[in-house]
Each structure stands twice: as structure tokens, then as C-alpha cells.
mmCIF file of C-alpha atoms and ligand atoms in Angstrom:
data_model
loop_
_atom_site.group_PDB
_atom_site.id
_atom_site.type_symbol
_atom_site.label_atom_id
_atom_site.label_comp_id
_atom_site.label_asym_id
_atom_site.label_seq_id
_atom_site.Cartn_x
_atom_site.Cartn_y
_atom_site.Cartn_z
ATOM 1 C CA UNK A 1 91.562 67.341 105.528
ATOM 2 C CA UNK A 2 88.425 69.931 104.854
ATOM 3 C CA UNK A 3 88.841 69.174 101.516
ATOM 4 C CA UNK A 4 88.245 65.293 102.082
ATOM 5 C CA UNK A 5 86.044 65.262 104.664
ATOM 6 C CA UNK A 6 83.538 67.372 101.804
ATOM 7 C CA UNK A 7 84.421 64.586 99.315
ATOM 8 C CA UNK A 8 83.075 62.395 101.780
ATOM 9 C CA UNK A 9 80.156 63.928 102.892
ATOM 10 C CA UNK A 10 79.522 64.406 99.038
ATOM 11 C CA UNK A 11 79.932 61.094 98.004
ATOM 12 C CA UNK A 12 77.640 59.906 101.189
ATOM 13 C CA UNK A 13 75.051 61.819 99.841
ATOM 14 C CA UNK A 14 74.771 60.851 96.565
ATOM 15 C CA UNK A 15 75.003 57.483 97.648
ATOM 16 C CA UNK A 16 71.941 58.307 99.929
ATOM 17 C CA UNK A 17 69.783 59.742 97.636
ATOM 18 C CA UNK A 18 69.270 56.093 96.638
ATOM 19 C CA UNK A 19 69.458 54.897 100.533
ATOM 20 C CA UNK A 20 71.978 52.996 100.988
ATOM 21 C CA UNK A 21 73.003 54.109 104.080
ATOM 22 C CA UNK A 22 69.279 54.641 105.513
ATOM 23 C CA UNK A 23 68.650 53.198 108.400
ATOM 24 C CA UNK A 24 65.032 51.792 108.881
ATOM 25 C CA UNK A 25 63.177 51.061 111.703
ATOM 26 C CA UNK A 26 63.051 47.551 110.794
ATOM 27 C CA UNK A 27 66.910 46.806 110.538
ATOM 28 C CA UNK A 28 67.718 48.554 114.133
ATOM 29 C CA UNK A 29 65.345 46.197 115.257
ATOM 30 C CA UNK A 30 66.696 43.519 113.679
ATOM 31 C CA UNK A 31 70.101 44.229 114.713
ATOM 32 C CA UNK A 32 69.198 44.418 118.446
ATOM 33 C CA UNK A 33 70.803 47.864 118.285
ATOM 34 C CA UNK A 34 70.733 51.344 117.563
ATOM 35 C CA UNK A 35 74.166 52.911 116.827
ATOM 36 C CA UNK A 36 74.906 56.643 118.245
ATOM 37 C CA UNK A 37 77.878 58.541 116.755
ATOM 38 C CA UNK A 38 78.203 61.366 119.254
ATOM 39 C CA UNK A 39 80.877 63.966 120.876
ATOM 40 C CA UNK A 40 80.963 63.239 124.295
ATOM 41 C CA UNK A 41 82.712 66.684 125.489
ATOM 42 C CA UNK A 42 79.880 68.670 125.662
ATOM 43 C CA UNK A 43 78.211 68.675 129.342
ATOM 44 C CA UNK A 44 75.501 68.478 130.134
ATOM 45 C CA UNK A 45 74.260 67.195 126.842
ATOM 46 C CA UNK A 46 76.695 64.037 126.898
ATOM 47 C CA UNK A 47 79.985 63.541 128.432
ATOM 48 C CA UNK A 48 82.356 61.274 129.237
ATOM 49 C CA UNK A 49 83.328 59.711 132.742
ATOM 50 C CA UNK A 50 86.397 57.588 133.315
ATOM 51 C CA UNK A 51 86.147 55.801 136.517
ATOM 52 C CA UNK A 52 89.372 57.017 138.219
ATOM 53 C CA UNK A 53 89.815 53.337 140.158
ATOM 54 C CA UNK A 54 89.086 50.813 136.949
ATOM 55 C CA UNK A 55 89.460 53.410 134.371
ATOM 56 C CA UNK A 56 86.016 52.405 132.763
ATOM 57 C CA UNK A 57 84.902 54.599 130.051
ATOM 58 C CA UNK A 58 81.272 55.596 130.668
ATOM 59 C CA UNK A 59 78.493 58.436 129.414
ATOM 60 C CA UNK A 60 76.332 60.370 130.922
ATOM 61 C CA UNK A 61 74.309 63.505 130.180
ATOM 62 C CA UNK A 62 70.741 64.543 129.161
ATOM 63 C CA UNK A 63 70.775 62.915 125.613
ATOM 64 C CA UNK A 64 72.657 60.057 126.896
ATOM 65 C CA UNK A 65 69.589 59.773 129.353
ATOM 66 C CA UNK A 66 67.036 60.511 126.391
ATOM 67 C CA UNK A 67 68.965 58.074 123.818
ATOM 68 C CA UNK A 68 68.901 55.038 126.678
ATOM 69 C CA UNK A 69 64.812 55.705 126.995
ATOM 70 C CA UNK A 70 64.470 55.547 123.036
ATOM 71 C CA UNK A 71 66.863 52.264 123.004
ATOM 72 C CA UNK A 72 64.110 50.794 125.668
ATOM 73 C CA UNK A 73 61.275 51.707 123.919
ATOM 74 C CA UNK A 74 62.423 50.621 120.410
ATOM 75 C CA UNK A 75 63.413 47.585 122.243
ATOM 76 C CA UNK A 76 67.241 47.813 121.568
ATOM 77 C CA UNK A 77 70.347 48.275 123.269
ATOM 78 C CA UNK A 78 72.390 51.568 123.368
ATOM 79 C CA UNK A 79 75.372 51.138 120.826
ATOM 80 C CA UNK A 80 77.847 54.789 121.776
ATOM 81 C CA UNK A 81 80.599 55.446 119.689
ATOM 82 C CA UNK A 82 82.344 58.464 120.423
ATOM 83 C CA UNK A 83 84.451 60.351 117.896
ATOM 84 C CA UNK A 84 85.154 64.308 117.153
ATOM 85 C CA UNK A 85 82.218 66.635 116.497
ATOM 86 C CA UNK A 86 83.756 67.255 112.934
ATOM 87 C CA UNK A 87 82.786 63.569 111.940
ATOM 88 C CA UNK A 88 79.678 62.437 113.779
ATOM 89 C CA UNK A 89 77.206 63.953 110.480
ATOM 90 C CA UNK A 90 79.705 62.075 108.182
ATOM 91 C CA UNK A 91 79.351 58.947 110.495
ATOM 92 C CA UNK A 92 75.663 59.472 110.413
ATOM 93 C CA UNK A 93 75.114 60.008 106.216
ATOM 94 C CA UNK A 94 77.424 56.970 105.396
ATOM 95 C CA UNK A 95 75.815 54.588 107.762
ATOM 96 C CA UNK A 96 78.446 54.520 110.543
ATOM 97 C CA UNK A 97 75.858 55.358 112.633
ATOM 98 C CA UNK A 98 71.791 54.744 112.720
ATOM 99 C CA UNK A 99 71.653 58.623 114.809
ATOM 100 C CA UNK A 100 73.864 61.715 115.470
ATOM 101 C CA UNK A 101 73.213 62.999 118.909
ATOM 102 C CA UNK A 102 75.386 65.785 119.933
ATOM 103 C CA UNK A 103 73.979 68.911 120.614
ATOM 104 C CA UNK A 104 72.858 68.969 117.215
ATOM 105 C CA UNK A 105 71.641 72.218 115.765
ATOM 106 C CA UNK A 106 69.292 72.224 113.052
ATOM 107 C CA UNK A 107 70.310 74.024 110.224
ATOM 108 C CA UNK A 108 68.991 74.489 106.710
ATOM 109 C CA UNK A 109 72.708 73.599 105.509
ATOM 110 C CA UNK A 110 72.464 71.058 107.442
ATOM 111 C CA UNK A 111 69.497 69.625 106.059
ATOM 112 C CA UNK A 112 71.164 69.748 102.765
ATOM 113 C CA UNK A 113 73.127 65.836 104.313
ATOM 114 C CA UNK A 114 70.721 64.964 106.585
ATOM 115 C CA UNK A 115 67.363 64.151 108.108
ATOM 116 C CA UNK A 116 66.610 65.844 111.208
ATOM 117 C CA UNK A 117 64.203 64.732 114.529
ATOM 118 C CA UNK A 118 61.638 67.179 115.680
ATOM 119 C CA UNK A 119 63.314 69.682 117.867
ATOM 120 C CA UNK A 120 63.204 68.545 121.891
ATOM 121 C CA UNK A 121 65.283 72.041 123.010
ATOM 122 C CA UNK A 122 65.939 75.230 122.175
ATOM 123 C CA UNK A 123 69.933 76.687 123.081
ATOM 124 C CA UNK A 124 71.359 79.765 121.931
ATOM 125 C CA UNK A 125 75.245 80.865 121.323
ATOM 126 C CA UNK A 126 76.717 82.994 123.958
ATOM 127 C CA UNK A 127 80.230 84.853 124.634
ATOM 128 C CA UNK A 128 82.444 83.447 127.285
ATOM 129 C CA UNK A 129 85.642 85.412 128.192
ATOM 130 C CA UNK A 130 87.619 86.239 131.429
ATOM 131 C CA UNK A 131 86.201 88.065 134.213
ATOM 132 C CA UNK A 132 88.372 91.336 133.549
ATOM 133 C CA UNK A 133 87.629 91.492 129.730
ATOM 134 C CA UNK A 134 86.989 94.441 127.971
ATOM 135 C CA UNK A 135 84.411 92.612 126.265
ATOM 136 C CA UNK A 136 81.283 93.644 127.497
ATOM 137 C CA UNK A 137 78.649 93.000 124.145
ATOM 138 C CA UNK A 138 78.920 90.676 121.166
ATOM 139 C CA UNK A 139 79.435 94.587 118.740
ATOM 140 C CA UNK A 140 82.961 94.517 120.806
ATOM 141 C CA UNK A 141 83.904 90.988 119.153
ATOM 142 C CA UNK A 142 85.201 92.625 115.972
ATOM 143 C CA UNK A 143 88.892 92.669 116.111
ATOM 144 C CA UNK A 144 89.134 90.197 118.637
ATOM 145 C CA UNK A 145 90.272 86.802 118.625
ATOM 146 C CA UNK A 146 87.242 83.998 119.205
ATOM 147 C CA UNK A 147 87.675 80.493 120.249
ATOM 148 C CA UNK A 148 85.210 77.818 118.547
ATOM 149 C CA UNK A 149 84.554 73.770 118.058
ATOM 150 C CA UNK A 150 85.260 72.908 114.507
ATOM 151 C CA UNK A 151 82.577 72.029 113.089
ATOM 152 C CA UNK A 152 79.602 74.165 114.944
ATOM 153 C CA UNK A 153 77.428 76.835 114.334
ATOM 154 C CA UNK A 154 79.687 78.626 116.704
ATOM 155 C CA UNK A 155 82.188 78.300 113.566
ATOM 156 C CA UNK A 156 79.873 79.292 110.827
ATOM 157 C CA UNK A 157 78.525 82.208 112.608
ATOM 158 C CA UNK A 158 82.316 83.472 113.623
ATOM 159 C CA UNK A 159 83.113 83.066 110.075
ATOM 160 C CA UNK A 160 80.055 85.022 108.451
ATOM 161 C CA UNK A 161 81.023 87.654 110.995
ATOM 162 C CA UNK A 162 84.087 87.680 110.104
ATOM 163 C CA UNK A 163 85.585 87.573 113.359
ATOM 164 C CA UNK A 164 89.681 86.778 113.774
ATOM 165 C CA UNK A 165 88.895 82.735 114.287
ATOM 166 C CA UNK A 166 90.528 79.846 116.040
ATOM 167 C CA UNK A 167 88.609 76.615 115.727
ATOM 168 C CA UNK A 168 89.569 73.991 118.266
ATOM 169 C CA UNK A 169 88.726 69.741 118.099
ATOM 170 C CA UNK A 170 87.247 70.011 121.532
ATOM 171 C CA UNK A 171 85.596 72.639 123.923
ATOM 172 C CA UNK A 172 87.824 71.895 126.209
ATOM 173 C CA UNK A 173 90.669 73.550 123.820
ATOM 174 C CA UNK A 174 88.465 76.271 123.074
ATOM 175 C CA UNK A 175 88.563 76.786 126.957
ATOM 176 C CA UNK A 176 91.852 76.457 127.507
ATOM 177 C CA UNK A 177 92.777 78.766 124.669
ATOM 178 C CA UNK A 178 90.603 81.562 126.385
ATOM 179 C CA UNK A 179 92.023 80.942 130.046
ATOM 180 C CA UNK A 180 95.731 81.183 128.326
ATOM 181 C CA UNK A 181 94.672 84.746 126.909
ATOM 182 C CA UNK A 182 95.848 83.151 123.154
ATOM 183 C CA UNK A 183 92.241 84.568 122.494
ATOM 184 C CA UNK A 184 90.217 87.220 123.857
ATOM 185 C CA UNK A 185 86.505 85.118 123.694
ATOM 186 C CA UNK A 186 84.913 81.938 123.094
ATOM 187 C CA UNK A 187 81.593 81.197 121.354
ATOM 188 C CA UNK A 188 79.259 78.208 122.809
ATOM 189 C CA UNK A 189 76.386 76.743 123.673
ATOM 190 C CA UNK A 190 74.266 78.736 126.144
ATOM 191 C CA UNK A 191 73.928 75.446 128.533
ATOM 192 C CA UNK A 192 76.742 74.340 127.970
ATOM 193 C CA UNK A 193 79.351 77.424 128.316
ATOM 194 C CA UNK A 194 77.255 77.607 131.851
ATOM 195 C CA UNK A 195 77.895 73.860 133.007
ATOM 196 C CA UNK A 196 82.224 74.336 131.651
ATOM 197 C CA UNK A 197 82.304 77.708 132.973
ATOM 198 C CA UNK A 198 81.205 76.717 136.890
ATOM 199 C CA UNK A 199 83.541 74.065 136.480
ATOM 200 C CA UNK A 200 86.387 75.862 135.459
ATOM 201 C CA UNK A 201 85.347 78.668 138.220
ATOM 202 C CA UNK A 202 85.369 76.362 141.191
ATOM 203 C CA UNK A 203 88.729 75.037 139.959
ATOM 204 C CA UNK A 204 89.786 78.698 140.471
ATOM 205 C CA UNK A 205 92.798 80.388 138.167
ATOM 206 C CA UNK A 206 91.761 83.218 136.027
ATOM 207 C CA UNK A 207 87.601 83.794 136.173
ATOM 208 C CA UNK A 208 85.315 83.199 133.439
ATOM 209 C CA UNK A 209 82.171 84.961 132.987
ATOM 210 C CA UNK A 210 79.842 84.941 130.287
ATOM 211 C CA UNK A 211 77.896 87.966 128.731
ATOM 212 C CA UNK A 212 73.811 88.386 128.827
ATOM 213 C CA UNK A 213 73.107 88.946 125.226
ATOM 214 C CA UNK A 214 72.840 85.449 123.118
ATOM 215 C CA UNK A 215 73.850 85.682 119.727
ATOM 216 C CA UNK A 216 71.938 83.115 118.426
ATOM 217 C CA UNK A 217 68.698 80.567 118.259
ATOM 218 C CA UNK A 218 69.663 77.043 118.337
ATOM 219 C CA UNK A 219 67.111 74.712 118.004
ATOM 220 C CA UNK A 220 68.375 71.188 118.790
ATOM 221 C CA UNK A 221 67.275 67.744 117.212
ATOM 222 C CA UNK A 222 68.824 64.437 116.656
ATOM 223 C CA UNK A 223 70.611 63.524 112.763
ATOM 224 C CA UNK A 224 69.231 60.723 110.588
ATOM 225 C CA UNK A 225 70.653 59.450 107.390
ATOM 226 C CA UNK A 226 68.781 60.045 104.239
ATOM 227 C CA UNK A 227 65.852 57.407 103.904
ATOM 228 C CA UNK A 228 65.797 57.049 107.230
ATOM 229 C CA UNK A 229 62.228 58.171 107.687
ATOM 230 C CA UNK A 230 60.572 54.981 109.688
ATOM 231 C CA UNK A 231 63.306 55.183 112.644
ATOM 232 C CA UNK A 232 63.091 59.207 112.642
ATOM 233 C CA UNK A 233 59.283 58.680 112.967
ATOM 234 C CA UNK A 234 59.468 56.205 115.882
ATOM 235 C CA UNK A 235 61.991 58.490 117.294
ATOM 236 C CA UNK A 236 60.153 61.227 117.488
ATOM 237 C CA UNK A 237 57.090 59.121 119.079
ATOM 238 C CA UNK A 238 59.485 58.807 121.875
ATOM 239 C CA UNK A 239 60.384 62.384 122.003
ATOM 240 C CA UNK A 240 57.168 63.521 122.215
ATOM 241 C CA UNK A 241 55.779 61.473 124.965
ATOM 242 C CA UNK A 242 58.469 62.629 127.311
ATOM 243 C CA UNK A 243 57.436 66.280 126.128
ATOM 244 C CA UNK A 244 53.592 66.020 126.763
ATOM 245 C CA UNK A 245 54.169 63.791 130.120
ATOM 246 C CA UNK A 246 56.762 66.232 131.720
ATOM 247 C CA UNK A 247 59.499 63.300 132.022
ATOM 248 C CA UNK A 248 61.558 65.392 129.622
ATOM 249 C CA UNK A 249 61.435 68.108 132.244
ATOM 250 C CA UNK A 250 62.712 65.840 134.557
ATOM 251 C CA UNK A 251 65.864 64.521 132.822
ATOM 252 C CA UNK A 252 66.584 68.277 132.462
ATOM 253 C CA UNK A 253 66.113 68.647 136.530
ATOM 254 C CA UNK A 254 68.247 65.960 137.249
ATOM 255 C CA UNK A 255 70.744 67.696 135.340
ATOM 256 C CA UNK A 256 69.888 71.551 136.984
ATOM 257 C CA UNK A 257 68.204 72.795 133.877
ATOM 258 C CA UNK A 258 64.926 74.545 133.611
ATOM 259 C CA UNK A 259 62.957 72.845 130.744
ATOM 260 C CA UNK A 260 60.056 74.241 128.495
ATOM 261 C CA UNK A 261 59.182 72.433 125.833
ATOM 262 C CA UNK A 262 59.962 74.482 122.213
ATOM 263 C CA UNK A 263 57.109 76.114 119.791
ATOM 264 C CA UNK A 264 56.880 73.341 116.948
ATOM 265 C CA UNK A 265 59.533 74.749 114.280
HETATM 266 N N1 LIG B 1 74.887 73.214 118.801
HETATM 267 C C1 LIG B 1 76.143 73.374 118.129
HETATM 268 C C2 LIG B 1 76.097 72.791 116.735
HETATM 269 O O1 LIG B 1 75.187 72.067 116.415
HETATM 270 C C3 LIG B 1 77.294 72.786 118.898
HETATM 271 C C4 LIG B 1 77.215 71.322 119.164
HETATM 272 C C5 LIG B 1 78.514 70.749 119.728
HETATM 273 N N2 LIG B 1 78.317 69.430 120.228
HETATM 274 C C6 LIG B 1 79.242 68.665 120.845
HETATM 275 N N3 LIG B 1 78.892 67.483 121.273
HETATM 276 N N4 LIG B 1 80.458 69.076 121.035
HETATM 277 O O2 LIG B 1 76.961 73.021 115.935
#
């Protein structure tokens, strides 16, 4: 499946060196819509909601919040379409989608496939594990068995390290996996690992904590195809008015988060 998915991703890019799967300004507008590939199991960046009574699929969560405020302002609706971290870059460089929004980290390999947004946030990777761990500092890792998403920077750094790896479709898994004891620690998101791990502690069971030292700089931007430069532009218009006029700050409120705006990178 690896295999494919790099045949893919390959043969999307090639194809995008000439754009063909660039999406421009001009034909979001056209189309009335902009078209989001995006994870939605990573709170509280975006997530889904089921309404319990109707069963209505929803999303909510800061980039949800962002994404609906660049819709407005490019004058287009909000087009979500949710699918497994693993595929919303592929969806993204063969024109499944106009933007990847999912906690994105910007990475050089990354830029190899795709076009990146400036960077609205700055994360970091941290160590989750349960509240009687032996675990204490990232050095006691080695040996140990670490939960990931497929797909992340959690992965890649887990693998450089060469840390005893499971890599799960969901955090959720990941979780599980950890509160099970089939691993010893699980590698995540700064933000988010804080939002999961006060849920899973007021659920009770076994505790979670997570350790001080971060293992990681993750600077966090929005995915473009290839050739996509004039809606990557007016996207980042959008980001950086609600930098400058503090309403950035405020989606991040709304959602318990401090907010600084990141160094240019
Ligand atoms: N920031 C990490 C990365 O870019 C994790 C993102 C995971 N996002 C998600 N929606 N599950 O690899």
C-alpha cells in the first residue's frame, strides 16, 4: 500500500510540474468553492462532531474556524472532505483537493510534493505515556515501544530514532494502544496530546500524563498543489490579517489556547 501510495504521489508530481492539478485563484472562484482534504481526528485543530439525536456529521476546530473565514473572504463556500491523514497531501498534489489543512507541518520533504502557506503556528512533538511510567525523558524512549499517526512527523522522527514503532490510522488508536499498555509511549502534537489527554483523564481508567521536554519544532501551514501560487497568495492575505489584528488570537481563545504569532520562517 506504501509502495502505491509513492507511485501516486510520484506520478502527481510529475504531472504537476506542468500544473495540472494547480489550483488557481481564479478557478476556486469560479467554482463557488474551495475544496479542503483534511483529518478531522485531531482536536483542537479540526474534529469531527456527530450530533448524537440526528446523527449529523459536522466540524469544528481552530482551522475549521480559520478555513470558514478564508471561504468568506475569497467569497466561496467551505467544501470538507474528510479522509485519513496518510492521503490528504496525495488528495492535495492530484487535485482532489484545492488545500490540505490538517495540522500540517512544514517540512523540507515535504516541500519536495507541495506548496506550503506561510506558517500561522508553531507546535512541537511531545511524549504521552501513563501516569506510573518509567518514562520520565525522551533519552528513556530507546527500547521502548512508541505509538504514532501514519503519516506524521511523529513517524519520521520515531523512525530516524530508531525507536521500536507502531504507526496507527488515527490518534485515537495511537491512544488506545498506550492506555492498553501494547506500547509504553506515544508521540504527538504538543496541543493536541494536551486537548486528547484531558479528555481521556476526565473519562478516568488508567492516567495519562505527558512529559515537559518537546522533542521537536513544528511549524504549521496549510498544503497547496504545485502551481498553485495565486490561491496560496490570497490565502496567506487572509492569514495575515487575522495575525496583525489579533482575531487569530481569538479563534485560539475560544478554543483555550494561548496564541503568539510565529517569527517569519
Ligand atoms: N503536525 C504533524 C504532521 O504534520 C501531525 C499532523 C496530524 N494531523 C491530523 N489531522 N491528524 O505530520
Amino acid at each position: 500500500m506504501k509502495k502505491l501510495v509513492s507511485l501516486l504521489l510520484a506520478l502527481a508530481m510529475a504531472l504537476s510540474a506542468v500544473s495540472a492539478f494547480a489550483a488557481t485563484l481564479d478557478e476556486v472562484q469560479a467554482a463557488g468553492k474551495i475544496v479542503m482534504s483534511s483529518s478531522p481526528d485531531f482536536p483542537p485543530f479540526e474534529n469531527l462532531v456527530v450530533d448524537i439525536g440526528t446523527g449529523a456529521v459536522d466540524y469544528e476546530g481552530i482551522e475549521i474556524d480559520i478555513m470558514n473565514i478564508v471561504a468568506e473572504k475569497l467569497g466561496v463556500t467551505l467544501d470538507i472532505k474528510p479522509t485519513d491523514f496518510d492521503f490528504v497531501l496525495t488528495d492535495v498534489a492530484n487535485g482532489a483537493a484545492d488545500i490540505g489543512v490538517s495540522g500540517f507541518t512544514v517540512t523540507e520533504h515535504r516541500k519536495q510534493n507541495v506548496l506550503f502557506s506561510d506558517v500561522y503556528y508553531l507546535a512541537a512533538q511531545v511524549v504521552v505515556v501513563t501516569e506510573d511510567s518509567p518514562i520520565a525523558a525522551v533519552a528513556d524512549l530507546a527500547g521502548k515501544k512508541v505509538a504514532v499517526q501514519s503519516g506524521t512527523t511523529a513517524e519520521v522522527l520515531c523512525l530516524e530514532a530508531g525507536y521500536d514503532m507502531s504507526a496507527f490510522k488515527a490518534n485515537v488508536d495511537a491512544e488506545l494502544a498506550l492506555v492498553k499498555g501494547s506500547v509504553d509511549a506515544w508521540v504527538i502534537d504538543n496541543t493536541v496530546a494536551k486537548r486528547m489527554v484531558e479528555e481521556y483523564n476526565q473519562t478516568g481508567g488508567a492516567q495519562l500524563k505527558i512529559l515537559e521536554e518537546p522533542l521537536t519544532e513544528e511549524p504549521y501551514a496549510f498544503a497547496f498543489a504545485f502551481g498553485s501560487e495565486t490561491l496560496v497568495d490570497a490565502v496567506n492575505a487572509v492569514l495575515g490579517d487575522l495575525m496583525a489584528s489579533g482575531d487569530m488570537a481569538a479563534i485560539f481563545e475560544a478554543y483555550g489556547e494561548a496564541y503568539e504569532v510565529p517569527a517569519a520562517q
